[in-house]
Structure formats: C-alpha cells, structure tokens
C-alpha cells in the first residue's frame, strides 16, 4: 500500500470515527422523554452506525453511516441493519456510501433494492486554525441564556418540532460540546456547534435564521470554532452542490472559504419506490 493510499485510508477512518462519536453523543444528550416523543434511537453495530427519528424525517437523522468497507461483506450484519432501519427510521432513510467503497457497495445494496440517488454529502477536513477579526457578536453556551437561544434558533431554522428544544439545551450544557450563537442588534440570529475530543473535532448544526442569511454569519461561526479548536483536525459535511439546492451550495462555499478541503464525497443509497 502506497503512502498516499495509507494516508487516505487513515483520514477516512478518522472522519468516520469522529462523526460516529459526535452523532452518538448528540443522541445520548436527549432526555428520555424527548427520545420517546421523537422516536429517536441509534445502534452502533460492528461496522456502521444507524440513526432513526420518525418525527424528524430528514436524512441526517435516518441513515446508516460511518460505514467500514467490511460492512458490505458481512451479509448477516447488512441484512439486520437494513431491517432495523425499515422498522425504526422515517421513510426516505438512506445508506451513506463513501466514494472509495462505491464499487464494493453498489452490487451489494442493489441486491437489497437500494440504489444510488446521485445525491449525497461532501466530507470536509481542516488542519489549520482560522484567524482574522470577528465582525459579529458571538457567545458560547457557557454564558447565561445562550443555551435557550441556541435551542430556539436550531429548532426554528431547521423546522424541527418543538420537542427538540430540551434536547438542544441539554446538548449546549454537555461535556465535549461547544455551542455558539451570533447576535445581531441584540437578537439571536445564527447558531452552530462543535464536538471536540483529543483527536480533533466535528463541526455541525449550522443554522442561520432567514432574515440574516447572506451576511456571512456561517463563515464567522466556522472561523470561531476553528479558532477555539486551535491546532488539530476538524471535519464537517455539507450537501454536494446542485443547482436546485442553493442553501447547500452556500454552505459548501463557506466551508471552502473557511480553509476546509474536500476529503471525499459520500453518496446516498435509498430504496427504490
């Protein structure tokens, strides 16, 4: 195996692991009543992570991801995991296949009535702290009232049911998480989160409320999180660019401008209808 291939494999393994840990800890932050109300659940099997949340029918909450290439060779595990998704996840759930595994995954998933949707996510990687002047007022969740503002922005901006607010407030107080809010003229306008461990960080939950979009708030939150992280690796993901997904395109460009490089895409496989 060449050094370049070894480096790419190590990078992919790290991205899968930090993403898996972030999402599992995100789910674990939800109070028990919230989990019950939303139907929120997860499984970490030997070679992948499964998420399900029928009350939030968005793809990130209903998928198989962080998949090791070995998963596609383990027929019993694949079958059991797909059956779990069929029983627990919202309609439209997907299997997220990393680019290097497409040749291996496609025939295995096709046999199980799952097909390439030509849509998916770009995994981004940064190893460089961000610098520059902060042009917005940004507060972290350690400050009074920020947890409530964070929960309101994410719930409203993402169109989630109100039941998510106790979950998001708990996340803002959880060890290993840093949640941020931008204020414009004293009003909460944008929010984001960072899950930080010794090996690096996961950046996500980027939300800007409609009246404040296009002002550079997501870019400022990317810079702030990388600055707080300091030296070390960070990963993020956003939708692959498409003419019909302008919001995803803007997020994509913001991460590129924030110093992130494209690590690799992951493609969503979904059941045919």
Steps between C-alpha positions, in 0.01 A plus 500: 500500500649837398545785745228696319253214530589446866448868570163502323387189690612642835322828425177322404513284813550809719210684335271200547597463864465866604171527313370181665599621846346844445163368386482230767577757769249740344228236531613407850446862608124474439293462817303176518158669445637670189629172359161343554306790347722511189554125462873575516734201508836378378711189471874469456556161343839347431562701183254791481268736686121506456278796589121519500261782587150475345392842632795666323482351150824664384774278354770578764274352769399192300797319348784253520836678500861482619509170314814289493567330163472168681127562561415426138659154532306407814164389356337423834596838645385685188166322500442557871594867478277568201211324672553721805482813282183378331338448839620815680600776258288753315412431138781608271782368720832445324826310512788745471778347286847654489647556156778240528244232591256555212629214289472260792172637636291548187439131411437405862246777552338451160428139596309642796300749291713805590627726222732796450296822525780716349466719807707505813751685712853631479724423794723797572825503696700784655833493679560876518370732774297789362609857566363843431282766662160404639235728353204354690413463866542127568419344836563146622255284687688541829347850520157554655209463262700384201377141533138617462585719200696215343208261536252750353714587198569135410140392553354786297769513234489126434122475523523240777209426736503696829582181691864535393562808715573318830734273303690794348523678835643182653750480215616856565588402858657164415870430555694491174255728319537870426190677369506850358251776424548815293303806608404779262370818660448300818292231329608135461562447129719195434632195682749217465663224705836326539562155650858489622717206601873445542536386139321799348153640447173464313328819384128503429149628582558815294180708492435861400148638532354624168516878566874477563615275217759630257678712761791263561385357831571137420850596384553683830386196698736275304787737577407524868484123548833440328657779704371344823621157389851620422748261337340169410269332254138593449239348271167622372258395230250675279287410203664450164444804278193491279315767309181424693664515844623857534514493881726194489715671237549802727604279789738314270670823394518627858693195613736528204562867576547411866808293418342156468603268220289234333588164652255282303129482414249255641203399287152424632352163404124473548231242441333511160133590501 
